[in-house]
Amino acid sequence: MKVTLLFSKYITDSTGASAVMRCLKEGKSIFRVNKVSIDYFTRDDIYPKKDTEFSSNDKKKLVGLKAYIFSHIEKFCNSFSVYAILHMYIRSGRAAKILVSKYLSMPNNDDIVFCHEIETCYYFLKYRDGRNNAKVILVSHTNGELYGTVKIDYPCLKRGILKKYLINKEKYVLSKIDRLGFVSESSMENFKKNNKEFSREKLFFSLNGIPDIKIEKYIDNFCPKYRICCVATVNERKGQRFIIEAMMSLPRDILEKIHVNIIGDGCLKEELCNMSMLHGIERFVTFWGNRKDIPNLLSQNNIFILPSIDEGLPISIIEAMRQSLPIVSTKVGGIPEMIEEKVTGIFIDPSTEGVKSFFINMDKYDWREMGENSRRLYENKFSIESMIDTYSNIFLDLT
């Protein structure tokens, strides 16, 4: 059984999908035990990361005309669908197209092509032209709507003439793939509700999993009392704005008990930084940017928060569970499958008021006990072995 995973982004990126790709690569020996030979063809293989021009986090490196054009497109991509499509293509579509073209130009005899992005899957299906007869599996890291995160990032694509462009691409992919997977059961069920004509036999879900690491000892005497961290790309979808806005309205006695660590980069980071300084709360929040030492940073906190408005199955929550942190998050996507209410964490509304309510009521919960329960749930449900075994069975059943 020979499988190639196609992924048009860098596996070293800080996104959840890239983290899953790293885990799948680290688990190559587990695939081998399961009689699956898997290779990985990613953006890292087609050009070095330093040469990427249009990574959202690297855009400041652009100079001259390219910088002007990209900033102009980015300025209007939330309001005008033509700019949104251009922005999408520059950020991800172009790389997916190049990746697929290079893959198809190489000799291969894969039984299965394994994709985790709809754009890469689309270009593979469109351009293979009989050169590659491999079965195709797409795994969607969304809440069940294949372009769901795109529509949140680009609100104008929920309407207008180019909305049909996304619908047609989605229909094309669904008509050609052999299996469609999701990273949570609830996401799969959401897809079923909205796509009743799609064959149920082609659907599956596989919970994300990560390798275990040595656990740092829980620190009893945190100062301040609550050190709260959020690990995610800093954008509207992940909800860091709710955290900052909630902190801006907290009484001083509550602020003095907390420190929030926001780990990650993204389009909202600078704005939220400025907001915290403008409203005098910068002493209570630290913006770390992208970091490679996430486990170490997690161990310096005693609560994890992710107030997302949309999700698949966040790797950052699993990483926090592995570190014995209780979870504060929202009932979106697959997150309800990751939290046992008041056992491993609590649910909040994805809003400023939801986060504020959590801050005000922090003293009502036994966070240490919930953290210990969170670790046990990770061990039982979100191991890398469980994830790879599920995918291996899908591969073997398909052939």
CSV table of C-alpha atoms in Angstrom, one decimal:
chain,number,residue,atom,x,y,z
A,1,MET,CA,0.0,0.0,0.0
A,2,LYS,CA,1.6,3.2,-1.2
A,3,VAL,CA,0.3,6.6,-0.1
A,4,THR,CA,1.5,10.2,-0.8
A,5,LEU,CA,0.3,13.1,1.3
A,6,LEU,CA,0.1,16.3,-0.6
A,7,PHE,CA,0.1,19.5,1.4
A,8,SER,CA,0.7,22.9,-0.2
A,9,LYS,CA,1.7,24.7,3.0
A,10,TYR,CA,4.8,24.4,5.2
A,11,ILE,CA,4.7,21.6,7.8
A,12,THR,CA,6.7,23.9,10.0
A,13,ASP,CA,4.0,26.6,10.0
A,14,SER,CA,2.3,27.3,13.3
A,15,THR,CA,-1.2,26.5,12.1
A,16,GLY,CA,-3.2,23.5,13.4
A,17,ALA,CA,-3.2,21.8,10.0
A,18,SER,CA,0.6,22.0,9.7
A,19,ALA,CA,0.9,20.6,13.2
A,20,VAL,CA,-1.2,17.6,12.1
A,21,MET,CA,1.0,17.1,9.1
A,22,ARG,CA,4.1,17.1,11.4
A,23,CYS,CA,2.5,14.4,13.5
A,24,LEU,CA,1.6,12.3,10.5
A,25,LYS,CA,5.2,12.6,9.3
A,26,GLU,CA,6.6,11.7,12.8
A,27,GLY,CA,4.3,8.7,12.8
A,28,LYS,CA,5.7,7.2,9.6
A,29,SER,CA,7.0,4.2,11.5
A,30,ILE,CA,3.5,3.5,12.9
A,31,PHE,CA,2.1,3.6,9.3
A,32,ARG,CA,4.8,1.1,8.4
A,33,VAL,CA,3.8,-1.3,11.2
A,34,ASN,CA,0.3,-1.0,9.8
A,35,LYS,CA,1.6,-2.0,6.3
A,36,VAL,CA,1.2,1.4,4.8
A,37,SER,CA,4.1,3.1,3.0
A,38,ILE,CA,3.6,6.8,3.1
A,39,ASP,CA,5.5,9.7,1.6
A,40,TYR,CA,5.1,13.4,2.0
A,41,PHE,CA,5.2,16.1,-0.7
A,42,THR,CA,4.8,19.6,0.8
A,43,ARG,CA,5.6,23.2,0.1
A,44,ASP,CA,8.9,22.5,1.8
A,45,ASP,CA,9.8,20.3,-1.1
A,46,ILE,CA,9.1,22.8,-3.9
A,47,TYR,CA,10.9,25.9,-2.5
A,48,PRO,CA,12.7,26.9,0.7
A,49,LYS,CA,10.6,28.7,3.2
A,50,LYS,CA,12.8,31.8,3.1
A,51,ASP,CA,11.8,32.3,-0.6
A,52,THR,CA,8.0,32.4,0.1
A,53,GLU,CA,6.8,35.8,-0.9
A,54,PHE,CA,3.2,35.9,0.3
A,55,SER,CA,3.1,34.2,3.7
A,56,SER,CA,0.8,36.4,5.8
A,57,ASN,CA,3.4,36.6,8.5
A,58,ASP,CA,6.2,37.5,6.1
A,59,LYS,CA,4.4,40.2,4.1
A,60,LYS,CA,6.6,42.9,5.7
A,61,LYS,CA,9.5,41.4,3.9
A,62,LEU,CA,8.1,42.4,0.6
A,63,VAL,CA,9.5,45.5,-1.1
A,64,GLY,CA,8.6,47.8,-4.0
A,65,LEU,CA,5.8,47.1,-6.4
A,66,LYS,CA,5.1,43.6,-5.1
A,67,ALA,CA,4.6,45.0,-1.6
A,68,TYR,CA,2.3,47.7,-2.9
A,69,ILE,CA,0.2,45.3,-5.0
A,70,PHE,CA,-0.2,42.8,-2.2
A,71,SER,CA,-1.1,45.4,0.5
A,72,HIS,CA,-3.7,46.9,-2.0
A,73,ILE,CA,-5.3,43.5,-2.5
A,74,GLU,CA,-5.2,42.7,1.3
A,75,LYS,CA,-6.8,46.1,2.1
A,76,PHE,CA,-9.9,45.3,0.0
A,77,CYS,CA,-10.2,41.5,0.2
A,78,ASN,CA,-12.7,41.5,3.1
A,79,SER,CA,-15.1,43.8,1.1
A,80,PHE,CA,-14.8,42.8,-2.5
A,81,SER,CA,-15.0,39.2,-3.8
A,82,VAL,CA,-12.6,39.7,-6.7
A,83,TYR,CA,-9.9,40.9,-4.3
A,84,ALA,CA,-10.8,38.0,-2.0
A,85,ILE,CA,-10.3,35.4,-4.7
A,86,LEU,CA,-7.0,37.1,-5.7
A,87,HIS,CA,-5.8,37.1,-2.1
A,88,MET,CA,-6.7,33.4,-1.7
A,89,TYR,CA,-4.9,32.5,-4.8
A,90,ILE,CA,-1.7,34.4,-3.8
A,91,ARG,CA,-1.7,33.0,-0.3
A,92,SER,CA,-2.6,29.4,-1.0
A,93,GLY,CA,-4.0,28.6,-4.5
A,94,ARG,CA,-0.8,29.3,-6.4
A,95,ALA,CA,1.3,27.1,-4.1
A,96,ALA,CA,-1.3,24.3,-4.4
A,97,LYS,CA,-1.2,24.5,-8.2
A,98,ILE,CA,2.6,24.4,-8.3
A,99,LEU,CA,2.8,21.6,-5.8
A,100,VAL,CA,0.4,19.4,-7.8
A,101,SER,CA,2.1,20.2,-11.1
A,102,LYS,CA,5.5,19.2,-9.8
A,103,TYR,CA,4.0,16.0,-8.2
A,104,LEU,CA,2.3,15.0,-11.5
A,105,SER,CA,5.6,15.6,-13.4
A,106,MET,CA,7.3,12.9,-11.3
A,107,PRO,CA,7.0,9.2,-11.9
A,108,ASN,CA,4.9,7.6,-9.2
A,109,ASN,CA,2.8,4.5,-8.6
A,110,ASP,CA,0.7,5.7,-5.6
A,111,ASP,CA,-2.4,3.7,-4.6
A,112,ILE,CA,-3.8,6.7,-2.7
A,113,VAL,CA,-3.3,10.5,-2.8
A,114,PHE,CA,-4.0,12.0,0.6
A,115,CYS,CA,-5.0,15.7,0.9
A,116,HIS,CA,-5.8,17.9,3.8
A,117,GLU,CA,-6.8,21.0,1.9
A,118,ILE,CA,-9.6,21.4,-0.7
A,119,GLU,CA,-7.5,23.6,-3.0
A,120,THR,CA,-4.7,21.0,-3.3
A,121,CYS,CA,-7.3,18.3,-3.8
A,122,TYR,CA,-9.1,20.4,-6.5
A,123,TYR,CA,-5.9,21.0,-8.5
A,124,PHE,CA,-4.9,17.4,-8.3
A,125,LEU,CA,-8.3,16.2,-9.6
A,126,LYS,CA,-8.4,18.8,-12.3
A,127,TYR,CA,-4.9,18.3,-13.7
A,128,ARG,CA,-4.1,14.6,-13.4
A,129,ASP,CA,-5.6,13.9,-16.9
A,130,GLY,CA,-5.3,10.1,-16.6
A,131,ARG,CA,-1.6,10.3,-15.6
A,132,ASN,CA,-2.5,9.2,-12.1
A,133,ASN,CA,-5.2,6.8,-11.2
A,134,ALA,CA,-4.7,6.8,-7.5
A,135,LYS,CA,-7.7,6.9,-5.2
A,136,VAL,CA,-8.2,10.3,-3.6
A,137,ILE,CA,-8.9,11.0,0.1
A,138,LEU,CA,-9.6,14.5,1.3
A,139,VAL,CA,-9.7,15.4,5.0
A,140,SER,CA,-11.3,18.7,5.9
A,141,HIS,CA,-10.2,20.6,9.0
A,142,THR,CA,-13.4,22.5,9.2
A,143,ASN,CA,-16.8,22.5,11.0
A,144,GLY,CA,-18.3,20.5,8.2
A,145,GLU,CA,-18.5,23.2,5.6
A,146,LEU,CA,-15.5,22.7,3.2
A,147,TYR,CA,-15.0,26.4,2.6
A,148,GLY,CA,-16.2,27.4,6.0
A,149,THR,CA,-13.0,29.0,7.3
A,150,VAL,CA,-12.5,30.8,3.9
A,151,LYS,CA,-15.9,32.4,4.2
A,152,ILE,CA,-15.1,33.7,7.7
A,153,ASP,CA,-11.7,35.0,6.6
A,154,TYR,CA,-13.4,36.6,3.5
A,155,PRO,CA,-16.9,37.6,4.5
A,156,CYS,CA,-17.7,39.0,1.1
A,157,LEU,CA,-17.6,35.4,-0.4
A,158,LYS,CA,-20.7,34.5,1.5
A,159,ARG,CA,-22.6,36.5,-1.1
A,160,GLY,CA,-22.0,37.9,-4.6
A,161,ILE,CA,-21.2,36.4,-7.9
A,162,LEU,CA,-18.0,34.7,-6.9
A,163,LYS,CA,-19.8,32.7,-4.2
A,164,LYS,CA,-20.8,30.4,-7.0
A,165,TYR,CA,-17.2,30.0,-7.9
A,166,LEU,CA,-16.5,28.3,-4.6
A,167,ILE,CA,-19.7,26.3,-4.8
A,168,ASN,CA,-18.7,24.9,-8.2
A,169,LYS,CA,-15.2,24.0,-7.0
A,170,GLU,CA,-16.6,22.2,-4.0
A,171,LYS,CA,-19.1,20.3,-6.2
A,172,TYR,CA,-16.3,19.3,-8.5
A,173,VAL,CA,-14.2,17.9,-5.7
A,174,LEU,CA,-17.1,16.0,-4.1
A,175,SER,CA,-17.9,14.4,-7.4
A,176,LYS,CA,-14.4,13.0,-7.9
A,177,ILE,CA,-13.0,12.0,-4.5
A,178,ASP,CA,-13.2,8.4,-3.1
A,179,ARG,CA,-13.4,9.3,0.6
A,180,LEU,CA,-14.1,12.5,2.6
A,181,GLY,CA,-12.9,12.7,6.1
A,182,PHE,CA,-13.3,15.2,9.0
A,183,VAL,CA,-11.4,15.7,12.2
A,184,SER,CA,-14.4,15.4,14.4
A,185,GLU,CA,-17.7,13.5,14.4
A,186,SER,CA,-19.7,16.6,14.8
A,187,SER,CA,-18.1,18.1,11.7
A,188,MET,CA,-19.0,15.0,9.7
A,189,GLU,CA,-22.6,15.2,11.0
A,190,ASN,CA,-22.8,18.9,10.0
A,191,PHE,CA,-21.6,18.0,6.5
A,192,LYS,CA,-24.2,15.2,6.3
A,193,LYS,CA,-27.1,17.6,7.1
A,194,ASN,CA,-26.1,20.0,4.4
A,195,ASN,CA,-25.1,17.4,1.7
A,196,LYS,CA,-27.8,14.7,1.8
A,197,GLU,CA,-26.9,13.5,-1.7
A,198,PHE,CA,-23.3,12.7,-0.8
A,199,SER,CA,-22.7,9.0,-0.3
A,200,ARG,CA,-22.6,8.1,3.4
A,201,GLU,CA,-20.2,5.2,2.6
A,202,LYS,CA,-17.5,7.7,1.6
A,203,LEU,CA,-17.6,9.6,4.9
A,204,PHE,CA,-15.4,9.1,8.0
A,205,PHE,CA,-13.8,11.0,10.8
A,206,SER,CA,-10.5,10.7,12.6
A,207,LEU,CA,-9.8,12.7,15.7
A,208,ASN,CA,-6.5,14.5,15.6
A,209,GLY,CA,-3.7,13.1,17.8
A,210,ILE,CA,-0.3,14.2,18.9
A,211,PRO,CA,2.8,12.4,20.4
A,212,ASP,CA,3.2,12.4,24.1
A,213,ILE,CA,6.1,14.3,25.8
A,214,LYS,CA,7.4,14.6,29.3
A,215,ILE,CA,5.0,16.5,31.4
A,216,GLU,CA,6.2,19.4,33.5
A,217,LYS,CA,5.2,19.3,37.1
A,218,TYR,CA,2.1,21.4,37.9
A,219,ILE,CA,3.1,24.6,39.7
A,220,ASP,CA,0.9,25.4,42.7
A,221,ASN,CA,2.0,29.0,43.4
A,222,PHE,CA,1.5,30.9,40.2
A,223,CYS,CA,1.9,34.6,40.4
A,224,PRO,CA,-0.5,36.1,39.5
A,225,LYS,CA,-3.0,33.5,40.6
A,226,TYR,CA,-4.2,32.8,37.1
A,227,ARG,CA,-1.8,32.5,34.1
A,228,ILE,CA,-4.0,32.0,31.1
A,229,CYS,CA,-2.7,31.2,27.6
A,230,CYS,CA,-4.1,31.2,24.1
A,231,VAL,CA,-2.2,29.5,21.3
A,232,ALA,CA,-3.6,30.2,17.9
A,233,THR,CA,-3.3,32.4,14.8
A,234,VAL,CA,-4.3,35.8,15.9
A,235,ASN,CA,-7.4,36.6,13.8
A,236,GLU,CA,-11.1,37.1,14.1
A,237,ARG,CA,-12.0,33.4,13.9
A,238,LYS,CA,-9.9,32.5,16.9
A,239,GLY,CA,-11.4,35.1,19.2
A,240,GLN,CA,-8.4,36.8,20.7
A,241,ARG,CA,-10.3,40.1,20.2
A,242,PHE,CA,-12.9,38.9,22.8
A,243,ILE,CA,-10.1,38.3,25.3
A,244,ILE,CA,-8.7,41.8,25.0
A,245,GLU,CA,-12.1,43.5,25.0
A,246,ALA,CA,-13.2,41.5,28.1
A,247,MET,CA,-10.0,42.5,29.9
A,248,MET,CA,-10.6,46.2,29.0
A,249,SER,CA,-13.8,46.1,31.0
A,250,LEU,CA,-12.7,44.1,34.1
A,251,PRO,CA,-12.5,45.6,37.6
A,252,ARG,CA,-8.9,46.2,38.7
A,253,ASP,CA,-9.1,43.6,41.5
A,254,ILE,CA,-9.8,40.9,38.9
A,255,LEU,CA,-7.1,42.1,36.5
A,256,GLU,CA,-4.6,41.9,39.3
A,257,LYS,CA,-5.2,38.2,39.6
A,258,ILE,CA,-4.5,37.3,35.9
A,259,HIS,CA,-2.0,37.4,33.2
A,260,VAL,CA,-2.9,36.4,29.7
A,261,ASN,CA,-0.3,35.0,27.3
A,262,ILE,CA,-1.3,35.2,23.6
A,263,ILE,CA,1.0,33.0,21.5
A,264,GLY,CA,0.8,33.2,17.8
A,265,ASP,CA,1.0,35.7,15.0
A,266,GLY,CA,-1.6,37.0,12.5
A,267,CYS,CA,-3.4,39.9,11.0
A,268,LEU,CA,-5.0,41.1,14.3
A,269,LYS,CA,-1.9,41.0,16.5
A,270,GLU,CA,-0.7,44.5,16.0
A,271,GLU,CA,-4.2,46.0,16.4
A,272,LEU,CA,-4.8,44.0,19.7
A,273,CYS,CA,-1.4,45.0,21.0
A,274,ASN,CA,-2.3,48.7,20.4
A,275,MET,CA,-5.7,48.2,22.0
A,276,SER,CA,-4.1,46.8,25.2
A,277,MET,CA,-1.7,49.8,25.5
A,278,LEU,CA,-4.4,52.3,24.7
A,279,HIS,CA,-6.6,51.0,27.5
A,280,GLY,CA,-3.9,50.5,30.0
A,281,ILE,CA,-3.9,46.7,30.3
A,282,GLU,CA,-0.6,46.0,28.7
A,283,ARG,CA,0.8,44.9,32.1
A,284,PHE,CA,-1.7,42.0,32.2
A,285,VAL,CA,-1.2,40.6,28.7
A,286,THR,CA,1.9,39.5,26.7
A,287,PHE,CA,1.9,38.9,22.9
A,288,TRP,CA,4.6,36.3,22.2
A,289,GLY,CA,4.2,36.0,18.5
A,290,ASN,CA,5.1,32.6,16.8
A,291,ARG,CA,7.1,30.3,19.1
A,292,LYS,CA,8.6,26.9,18.7
A,293,ASP,CA,8.7,26.1,22.4
A,294,ILE,CA,5.0,25.8,22.9
A,295,PRO,CA,5.1,23.0,25.5
A,296,ASN,CA,7.5,25.0,27.6
A,297,LEU,CA,5.3,28.1,27.4
A,298,LEU,CA,2.2,26.0,28.2
A,299,SER,CA,3.8,24.6,31.3
A,300,GLN,CA,4.1,28.2,32.7
A,301,ASN,CA,0.4,28.6,32.6
A,302,ASN,CA,-2.5,27.0,34.5
A,303,ILE,CA,-5.5,27.6,32.2
A,304,PHE,CA,-5.9,27.4,28.4
A,305,ILE,CA,-8.4,29.5,26.6
A,306,LEU,CA,-9.6,29.5,22.9
A,307,PRO,CA,-12.8,31.5,22.3
A,308,SER,CA,-13.1,30.6,18.7
A,309,ILE,CA,-16.2,31.3,16.6
A,310,ASP,CA,-15.4,28.4,14.2
A,311,GLU,CA,-13.2,25.4,14.4
A,312,GLY,CA,-12.4,21.9,13.2
A,313,LEU,CA,-10.6,20.0,16.0
A,314,PRO,CA,-7.9,22.4,17.4
A,315,ILE,CA,-4.5,20.9,17.9
A,316,SER,CA,-3.7,23.7,20.4
A,317,ILE,CA,-6.4,22.3,22.7
A,318,ILE,CA,-4.9,18.8,22.5
A,319,GLU,CA,-1.4,20.3,23.2
A,320,ALA,CA,-2.8,22.0,26.3
A,321,MET,CA,-4.6,18.8,27.5
A,322,ARG,CA,-1.3,16.9,27.1
A,323,GLN,CA,0.2,19.5,29.5
A,324,SER,CA,-2.5,19.0,32.1
A,325,LEU,CA,-4.2,22.3,31.5
A,326,PRO,CA,-8.0,22.8,31.9
A,327,ILE,CA,-9.7,24.1,28.8
A,328,VAL,CA,-11.9,27.1,28.4
A,329,SER,CA,-13.4,27.2,24.9
A,330,THR,CA,-16.6,27.4,22.8
A,331,LYS,CA,-19.2,24.9,21.5
A,332,VAL,CA,-18.1,25.1,17.9
A,333,GLY,CA,-16.8,22.5,15.4
A,334,GLY,CA,-15.4,19.5,17.2
A,335,ILE,CA,-14.6,21.3,20.5
A,336,PRO,CA,-17.5,19.7,22.3
A,337,GLU,CA,-15.8,16.3,21.7
A,338,MET,CA,-12.7,17.6,23.5
A,339,ILE,CA,-14.1,19.0,26.7
A,340,GLU,CA,-16.2,17.4,29.5
A,341,GLU,CA,-18.1,20.3,31.0
A,342,LYS,CA,-16.8,21.1,34.5
A,343,VAL,CA,-14.7,17.9,34.4
A,344,THR,CA,-11.9,18.9,32.0
A,345,GLY,CA,-12.8,22.5,31.4
A,346,ILE,CA,-15.8,24.8,30.8
A,347,PHE,CA,-17.6,26.2,27.8
A,348,ILE,CA,-18.1,29.9,27.1
A,349,ASP,CA,-19.9,31.9,24.5
A,350,PRO,CA,-17.7,33.1,21.6
A,351,SER,CA,-18.1,36.7,22.6
A,352,THR,CA,-16.6,39.4,24.7
A,353,GLU,CA,-19.3,38.8,27.3
A,354,GLY,CA,-18.5,35.1,27.3
A,355,VAL,CA,-14.9,35.7,28.1
A,356,LYS,CA,-15.7,38.3,30.7
A,357,SER,CA,-18.0,35.9,32.5
A,358,PHE,CA,-15.2,33.4,32.6
A,359,PHE,CA,-12.8,36.0,34.1
A,360,ILE,CA,-15.4,37.1,36.7
A,361,ASN,CA,-16.2,33.5,37.8
A,362,MET,CA,-12.7,32.0,37.8
A,363,ASP,CA,-12.6,31.4,41.6
A,364,LYS,CA,-15.7,29.1,41.4
A,365,TYR,CA,-13.7,26.2,39.7
A,366,ASP,CA,-11.1,23.6,40.8
A,367,TRP,CA,-8.8,24.3,37.9
A,368,ARG,CA,-6.1,21.9,39.1
A,369,GLU,CA,-8.5,18.9,39.2
A,370,MET,CA,-9.9,19.8,35.8
A,371,GLY,CA,-6.3,19.9,34.4
A,372,GLU,CA,-5.5,16.4,35.7
A,373,ASN,CA,-8.8,15.1,34.1
A,374,SER,CA,-7.8,16.9,30.9
A,375,ARG,CA,-4.5,15.0,30.8
A,376,ARG,CA,-6.3,11.7,31.2
A,377,LEU,CA,-8.7,12.5,28.4
A,378,TYR,CA,-5.8,13.3,26.1
A,379,GLU,CA,-4.2,9.9,27.0
A,380,ASN,CA,-7.5,8.0,26.3
A,381,LYS,CA,-8.7,9.8,23.1
A,382,PHE,CA,-6.1,12.0,21.3
A,383,SER,CA,-2.9,9.9,21.0
A,384,ILE,CA,-0.9,9.9,17.7
A,385,GLU,CA,-1.3,6.1,17.6
A,386,SER,CA,-5.1,6.3,17.5
A,387,MET,CA,-5.1,8.9,14.7
A,388,ILE,CA,-2.7,6.9,12.5
A,389,ASP,CA,-4.5,3.6,13.1
A,390,THR,CA,-7.7,5.2,11.9
A,391,TYR,CA,-6.1,6.6,8.8
A,392,SER,CA,-4.3,3.3,8.1
A,393,ASN,CA,-7.6,1.4,8.3
A,394,ILE,CA,-9.2,3.9,5.8
A,395,PHE,CA,-6.3,3.4,3.4
A,396,LEU,CA,-6.4,-0.4,3.6
A,397,ASP,CA,-10.2,-0.6,3.2
A,398,LEU,CA,-10.1,1.6,0.1
A,399,THR,CA,-7.9,-0.7,-1.8
